[in-house]
Amino acid sequence: RLQRKDQRFRELWQHDLPFVNKNMVLLLGPPADPACVGRANARDPRCALTWREWSERVDAEQAPPGP
């Protein structure tokens, strides 16, 4: 799971800001998705405002379905 999350982070980083180093990307936070404006979607990683939120949402997506 950790490797998949790291890969998603790297893909997002390289797609959004390939010219910026990792420390700067972590400082800036996840990219803002215009589709999230005015929408409270607590599950979608694209709508996360911080890397912590993004990480938690990616983990929730990857978690096996509960009983």
XYZ file of C-alpha atoms in Angstrom:
67
model
C 0.000 0.000 0.000
C 2.775 2.402 0.881
C 4.470 1.878 -2.476
C 1.199 2.489 -4.341
C 0.588 5.669 -2.364
C 4.145 6.841 -3.012
C 3.696 6.137 -6.721
C 0.451 8.136 -6.808
C 2.165 11.022 -5.023
C 5.046 10.986 -7.505
C 2.669 10.861 -10.475
C 0.674 13.784 -9.106
C 3.861 15.732 -8.393
C 5.344 15.103 -11.847
C 2.078 15.944 -13.569
C 1.453 19.156 -11.622
C 4.906 20.591 -10.867
C 7.689 18.528 -12.480
C 10.172 21.408 -12.206
C 9.808 21.717 -8.404
C 11.755 19.589 -5.922
C 9.998 17.235 -3.505
C 10.450 19.486 -0.455
C 8.800 22.396 -2.237
C 5.898 20.213 -3.413
C 5.360 19.029 0.160
C 5.382 22.633 1.350
C 2.895 23.770 -1.294
C 0.411 20.979 -0.722
C -1.701 19.015 -3.161
C -2.905 20.692 -6.351
C -6.309 22.339 -6.233
C -8.896 20.657 -8.434
C -11.429 23.182 -9.788
C -14.099 20.457 -9.738
C -13.925 20.482 -5.919
C -14.923 24.126 -5.487
C -18.159 24.351 -3.550
C -18.298 20.591 -3.136
C -17.721 18.904 0.185
C -16.341 15.532 -0.839
C -14.539 14.068 2.149
C -13.491 10.934 0.279
C -11.949 12.208 -2.934
C -8.147 12.674 -2.760
C -8.419 15.354 -5.489
C -10.336 17.536 -3.022
C -7.818 17.271 -0.161
C -6.414 20.556 1.082
C -3.344 19.075 2.770
C -1.015 16.162 2.072
C -2.230 14.560 5.306
C -5.832 14.638 4.070
C -4.704 13.375 0.676
C -2.825 10.481 2.314
C -5.780 9.506 4.495
C -8.137 9.574 1.502
C -5.788 7.482 -0.627
C -5.510 4.980 2.230
C -9.317 4.842 2.483
C -9.572 4.169 -1.265
C -7.054 1.344 -1.048
C -8.511 -0.274 2.066
C -10.338 -3.544 1.489
C -14.109 -3.295 1.870
C -15.339 -3.857 5.398
C -17.717 -6.591 6.507
